[in-house]
Amino acid sequence: MGLFTSAKMIQPVKRLVGSVRMPGDKSISHRYAILAAIAEGPSEIHGFSASADCRSTLECLKQLGVKIECQEHTVVVQGAGLSGLRAPAASLDAGNSGTTMRMLAGILAGQPFRSVLTGDASLSRRPMKRVIDPLTRMGARIQSAEGGLPPLEIEGGTLKPIRYELPVPSAQVKSAVLLAGLFAEGGTEVIEPVATRDHTEIALEQMGADISRRGRTIAVRGYARLEGRKLYVPGDISSAAFFLVAALLVPASNLVIENVGLNPTRTAILDLLAPMGGRVRVLNVEMVNGELLGNLRVEASRLQGGEIPPEAVPGLIDELPVLAVLGTQTEQGLAFHGAAELRVKESDRIAVVAENLRRMGAEVEEFPDGLRVAGQQKLRGAEIETRGDHRMAMAFTAAGLIADGPTIIRDSACVDVSFPDFFETLARVTA
Ligand code: S3P
């Protein structure tokens, strides 16, 4: 963030109506770009995320010698093949994006050159030991700042396959090991404690990798040729979550969110809201490139609230901040544990959610690994400190729509990280 930070004023609204489209799914966009870069031949990626995070991935790939052209929301990648990347002339800047840094670490571990991955102030505080450990076991030499923090200096080379049980449920770490496995002789296996988003596995299957899945074990064989292809990115359900929650909470709302990715490893929010009384209907479901997508119709609802079980937490990890906001409007309130990972996201999301809910006058209890918010609370307009975290800006914008009086979102430009048109899109459906 620069010296002059942006601020937005949010006024309470009467309803959300009409239909909206979300930016292309951020997780899927990163994966398609990275895999297209090491595939043979061109890939055309439609609906690519406009986020700053995915732009960071594209810029890093360009520095590795990959030819990439962007027109509107279509990205054309000329695949360099498994052995076609070249040593970057400067360090690779992952910006705010943990996914960029961790997934590229997996690719760079298998390259016959040295590279350095850096990030912004927030990313420079995020744990990288979780990728350093397995990639080192595979034979890469990786140096980091003290405590396993960025920057990462990676001396890659020929890798050994490993069998790796993930110590934390993390799709980013799983993906880093699977991507490194593409550069290892033989079969690399990853075992997940709980299922996390499986876009990497699906994209690898779609592009012709030698990959198999049995329960929580994923196995990939090295050096199988990947084929470039035409790919289509569905809308991001984690971006849709802010609109879903806003439309559930603002009385008289009736909103359609079109073209949203509905991969079952991402729809835990729908599974949570339905039994609580959330009126969300899923319409026009289809499958494209192995990914489900469809439209969501959401109507204002009375919600029960309750306790989110810890096993549901990994599937809701990006949605928990906005769900905490929703919790304040439920009958019973909302609580969750088992979410210590939230403390090492773009900000300490447990602390920042608690701080801002309190600024709005809400009662909230903070745990080392979770939160409890009381239900049936009146929120009052307040100044929100986003700490430069995009999901805080959007979660508290949703809160501002139902608050008494205006809410100021400080550092609001941080929404660019995942959803540059967030405020404009919201303005089109609020009345
Ligand atoms: C992501 C996985 C999640 C999520 C992040 C995107 C991905 O992180 O929070 O926004 O694209 O793989 P972890 O896998 O580290 O939990």
mmCIF file of N, CA and C and ligand atoms in Angstrom, residues 27 31 99 102 170-172 197 317-318 345, ligand 1:
data_model
loop_
_atom_site.group_PDB
_atom_site.id
_atom_site.type_symbol
_atom_site.label_atom_id
_atom_site.label_comp_id
_atom_site.label_asym_id
_atom_site.label_seq_id
_atom_site.Cartn_x
_atom_site.Cartn_y
_atom_site.Cartn_z
ATOM 1 N N SER A 27 -8.107 -19.507 -7.888
ATOM 2 C CA SER A 27 -7.333 -20.752 -7.736
ATOM 3 C C SER A 27 -7.170 -21.451 -9.078
ATOM 4 N N ARG A 31 -3.681 -22.117 -11.639
ATOM 5 C CA ARG A 31 -3.300 -23.475 -12.057
ATOM 6 C C ARG A 31 -3.258 -23.611 -13.566
ATOM 7 N N THR A 99 -0.467 -18.347 -3.163
ATOM 8 C CA THR A 99 -0.630 -19.427 -4.146
ATOM 9 C C THR A 99 0.475 -19.349 -5.197
ATOM 10 N N ARG A 102 3.890 -20.460 -3.473
ATOM 11 C CA ARG A 102 4.001 -21.877 -3.093
ATOM 12 C C ARG A 102 3.930 -22.779 -4.321
ATOM 13 N N SER A 170 -3.659 -28.212 3.179
ATOM 14 C CA SER A 170 -3.376 -27.045 2.342
ATOM 15 C C SER A 170 -3.310 -27.455 0.885
ATOM 16 N N ALA A 171 -4.211 -26.879 0.090
ATOM 17 C CA ALA A 171 -4.214 -27.166 -1.349
ATOM 18 C C ALA A 171 -2.963 -26.599 -2.004
ATOM 19 N N GLN A 172 -2.444 -25.522 -1.426
ATOM 20 C CA GLN A 172 -1.244 -24.923 -2.013
ATOM 21 C C GLN A 172 -0.045 -25.843 -1.840
ATOM 22 N N ARG A 197 -9.303 -28.232 -1.845
ATOM 23 C CA ARG A 197 -9.683 -27.988 -3.250
ATOM 24 C C ARG A 197 -8.801 -28.796 -4.192
ATOM 25 N N ILE A 317 -12.242 -22.029 4.336
ATOM 26 C CA ILE A 317 -11.182 -21.195 4.895
ATOM 27 C C ILE A 317 -11.229 -19.743 4.392
ATOM 28 N N ASP A 318 -11.544 -19.548 3.104
ATOM 29 C CA ASP A 318 -11.571 -18.178 2.581
ATOM 30 C C ASP A 318 -12.900 -17.477 2.866
ATOM 31 N N LYS A 345 -2.969 -16.067 7.051
ATOM 32 C CA LYS A 345 -3.414 -15.691 5.701
ATOM 33 C C LYS A 345 -2.896 -14.279 5.392
HETATM 34 C C1 S3P B 1 -5.707 -21.750 -2.312
HETATM 35 C C2 S3P B 1 -5.744 -22.516 -1.190
HETATM 36 C C3 S3P B 1 -6.058 -21.988 0.155
HETATM 37 C C4 S3P B 1 -6.760 -20.653 0.085
HETATM 38 C C5 S3P B 1 -6.122 -19.715 -0.893
HETATM 39 C C6 S3P B 1 -6.070 -20.314 -2.289
HETATM 40 C C7 S3P B 1 -5.327 -22.370 -3.581
HETATM 41 O O1 S3P B 1 -4.843 -21.844 0.873
HETATM 42 O O2 S3P B 1 -6.819 -20.036 1.356
HETATM 43 O O3 S3P B 1 -6.870 -18.493 -0.958
HETATM 44 O O4 S3P B 1 -5.551 -21.770 -4.649
HETATM 45 O O5 S3P B 1 -4.785 -23.474 -3.541
HETATM 46 P P1 S3P B 1 -4.190 -23.106 1.629
HETATM 47 O O6 S3P B 1 -4.172 -24.233 0.690
HETATM 48 O O7 S3P B 1 -2.801 -22.695 2.030
HETATM 49 O O8 S3P B 1 -5.081 -23.319 2.822
#
